[in-house]
mmCIF file of C-alpha atoms in Angstrom:
data_model
loop_
_atom_site.group_PDB
_atom_site.id
_atom_site.type_symbol
_atom_site.label_atom_id
_atom_site.label_comp_id
_atom_site.label_asym_id
_atom_site.label_seq_id
_atom_site.Cartn_x
_atom_site.Cartn_y
_atom_site.Cartn_z
ATOM 1 C CA GLN E 1 108.362 149.027 71.182
ATOM 2 C CA THR E 2 111.222 148.322 73.275
ATOM 3 C CA ASP E 3 111.005 152.234 75.009
ATOM 4 C CA LEU E 4 108.932 151.851 78.010
ATOM 5 C CA CYS E 5 107.954 155.582 78.235
ATOM 6 C CA VAL E 6 106.852 155.696 74.649
ATOM 7 C CA LYS E 7 105.274 152.571 75.665
ATOM 8 C CA ALA E 8 103.350 154.081 78.322
ATOM 9 C CA ALA E 9 102.574 157.407 76.495
ATOM 10 C CA SER E 10 100.422 155.634 73.829
ATOM 11 C CA TYR E 11 98.133 154.959 76.419
ATOM 12 C CA GLY E 12 97.479 158.192 77.067
ATOM 13 C CA LEU E 13 99.952 158.040 80.361
ATOM 14 C CA PRO E 14 102.250 160.738 81.303
ATOM 15 C CA ALA E 15 105.919 159.248 81.680
ATOM 16 C CA THR E 16 109.112 160.023 82.701
ATOM 17 C CA ARG E 17 112.837 158.240 82.784
ATOM 18 C CA VAL E 18 114.865 158.819 85.113
ATOM 19 C CA ASP E 19 118.218 157.716 86.013
ATOM 20 C CA GLY E 20 117.752 155.400 88.864
ATOM 21 C CA MET E 21 121.461 155.302 89.642
ATOM 22 C CA ASP E 22 121.167 158.485 90.879
ATOM 23 C CA VAL E 23 119.228 158.524 94.572
ATOM 24 C CA LEU E 24 117.919 162.239 94.355
ATOM 25 C CA ALA E 25 116.983 162.001 90.985
ATOM 26 C CA VAL E 26 114.977 159.529 91.876
ATOM 27 C CA ARG E 27 113.731 161.493 94.899
ATOM 28 C CA GLU E 28 112.593 164.064 93.099
ATOM 29 C CA ALA E 29 110.614 162.301 90.613
ATOM 30 C CA THR E 30 109.131 160.511 92.657
ATOM 31 C CA GLN E 31 107.871 163.396 94.501
ATOM 32 C CA GLY E 32 106.933 165.515 91.456
ATOM 33 C CA ALA E 33 104.816 162.048 90.360
ATOM 34 C CA ALA E 34 102.738 161.805 93.934
ATOM 35 C CA GLU E 35 102.038 165.637 93.872
ATOM 36 C CA PHE E 36 101.306 165.428 89.991
ATOM 37 C CA VAL E 37 98.651 162.471 90.844
ATOM 38 C CA ARG E 38 97.140 163.762 93.920
ATOM 39 C CA ASP E 39 96.484 166.979 92.528
ATOM 40 C CA GLY E 40 94.173 164.902 90.145
ATOM 41 C CA GLY E 41 96.371 164.888 86.995
ATOM 42 C CA GLY E 42 95.815 161.128 86.777
ATOM 43 C CA PRO E 43 98.112 158.216 86.841
ATOM 44 C CA MET E 44 101.811 158.957 85.418
ATOM 45 C CA PHE E 45 104.531 156.255 84.567
ATOM 46 C CA LEU E 46 107.952 156.524 86.026
ATOM 47 C CA GLU E 47 110.824 154.328 84.617
ATOM 48 C CA PHE E 48 114.044 154.279 86.251
ATOM 49 C CA LYS E 49 116.771 152.952 84.614
ATOM 50 C CA THR E 50 119.290 150.673 86.585
ATOM 51 C CA TYR E 51 122.005 148.688 86.311
ATOM 52 C CA ARG E 52 122.014 145.587 87.766
ATOM 53 C CA PHE E 53 125.797 144.502 89.490
ATOM 54 C CA ARG E 54 125.129 140.891 90.074
ATOM 55 C CA ALA E 55 124.403 137.748 88.025
ATOM 56 C CA HIS E 56 120.443 136.460 87.564
ATOM 57 C CA SER E 57 121.456 133.856 89.722
ATOM 58 C CA MET E 58 124.037 132.027 91.633
ATOM 59 C CA TYR E 59 124.030 129.907 88.164
ATOM 60 C CA ASP E 60 124.682 132.385 85.499
ATOM 61 C CA PRO E 61 128.230 132.675 84.625
ATOM 62 C CA GLU E 62 127.711 136.208 83.529
ATOM 63 C CA LEU E 63 129.451 135.484 79.524
ATOM 64 C CA TYR E 64 127.770 138.399 78.415
ATOM 65 C CA ARG E 65 129.232 141.186 80.027
ATOM 66 C CA ASP E 66 132.416 141.909 80.795
ATOM 67 C CA ARG E 67 133.647 142.302 84.348
ATOM 68 C CA SER E 68 135.026 145.692 83.825
ATOM 69 C CA GLU E 69 132.032 147.204 83.007
ATOM 70 C CA VAL E 70 130.626 145.815 86.095
ATOM 71 C CA GLU E 71 133.452 147.570 88.184
ATOM 72 C CA GLU E 72 132.493 150.849 86.134
ATOM 73 C CA TRP E 73 129.064 150.761 86.700
ATOM 74 C CA LYS E 74 130.173 149.996 90.102
ATOM 75 C CA ARG E 75 131.569 153.572 90.899
ATOM 76 C CA ARG E 76 128.455 154.690 90.272
ATOM 77 C CA ASP E 77 126.278 152.906 93.225
ATOM 78 C CA PRO E 78 123.965 154.955 94.513
ATOM 79 C CA LEU E 79 124.256 154.376 98.109
ATOM 80 C CA LEU E 80 128.253 155.181 97.839
ATOM 81 C CA VAL E 81 127.719 158.691 95.023
ATOM 82 C CA LEU E 82 125.226 159.779 97.862
ATOM 83 C CA ALA E 83 127.044 158.993 100.599
ATOM 84 C CA GLU E 84 130.360 160.789 99.164
ATOM 85 C CA GLN E 85 127.885 163.740 98.239
ATOM 86 C CA ALA E 86 126.965 163.640 101.848
ATOM 87 C CA ASP E 87 130.530 163.640 103.107
ATOM 88 C CA PRO E 88 133.488 163.137 100.617
ATOM 89 C CA SER E 89 135.491 161.014 103.548
ATOM 90 C CA PHE E 90 132.962 157.977 102.585
ATOM 91 C CA GLY E 91 134.413 155.491 100.673
ATOM 92 C CA GLU E 92 133.872 151.621 100.475
ATOM 93 C CA ALA E 93 135.103 150.616 103.791
ATOM 94 C CA GLU E 94 132.560 152.704 104.877
ATOM 95 C CA LEU E 95 129.821 151.529 102.571
ATOM 96 C CA ALA E 96 130.305 147.991 103.578
ATOM 97 C CA GLU E 97 130.224 149.063 107.526
ATOM 98 C CA LEU E 98 126.762 150.243 106.589
ATOM 99 C CA GLU E 99 125.796 147.544 104.999
ATOM 100 C CA ALA E 100 126.592 145.047 107.655
ATOM 101 C CA ALA E 101 124.969 147.114 109.892
ATOM 102 C CA ALA E 102 121.966 147.514 107.867
ATOM 103 C CA ALA E 103 122.361 143.485 107.486
ATOM 104 C CA ALA E 104 122.203 142.934 111.119
ATOM 105 C CA GLU E 105 119.225 144.869 112.022
ATOM 106 C CA ILE E 106 117.588 143.282 109.215
ATOM 107 C CA ASP E 107 117.918 139.689 111.340
ATOM 108 C CA ASP E 108 117.133 141.022 113.997
ATOM 109 C CA ALA E 109 113.921 142.194 113.150
ATOM 110 C CA VAL E 110 113.662 138.619 111.363
ATOM 111 C CA ALA E 111 114.433 136.698 114.264
ATOM 112 C CA PHE E 112 112.146 139.071 116.359
ATOM 113 C CA ALA E 113 109.079 138.235 114.147
ATOM 114 C CA ARG E 114 109.837 134.547 113.985
ATOM 115 C CA LYS E 115 110.258 134.549 117.827
ATOM 116 C CA MET E 116 106.324 136.387 118.031
ATOM 117 C CA GLY E 117 104.652 133.446 116.284
ATOM 118 C CA TRP E 118 101.568 133.431 114.456
ATOM 119 C CA GLU E 119 98.482 135.725 114.929
ATOM 120 C CA PRO E 120 95.753 133.501 115.961
ATOM 121 C CA ALA E 121 93.236 132.382 113.214
#
């Protein structure tokens, strides 16, 4: 069985498939599942269907899919779509700027952590 929700259901778990490329759908499903579990409903299985934009590794020539397919899916980039929903003037340049700012913040946090050293044993 390759359908993960069917497989989860075979173990008696309620299972839901979600468009993982839709940030708001992911949020709604996750909140619903958390409420279900917290209210005593037991465990729940969520499957988030997504698309991988990049190759499996830097050595992967990606001969198994057409570049146009990847480009078509990139137009559904979850962050870009969400940003466009919030502000229609938001585009790829703004997304690149936001990603660069996030990367810089991560680099700063890593540098700070490394500077602090290891905790004593």
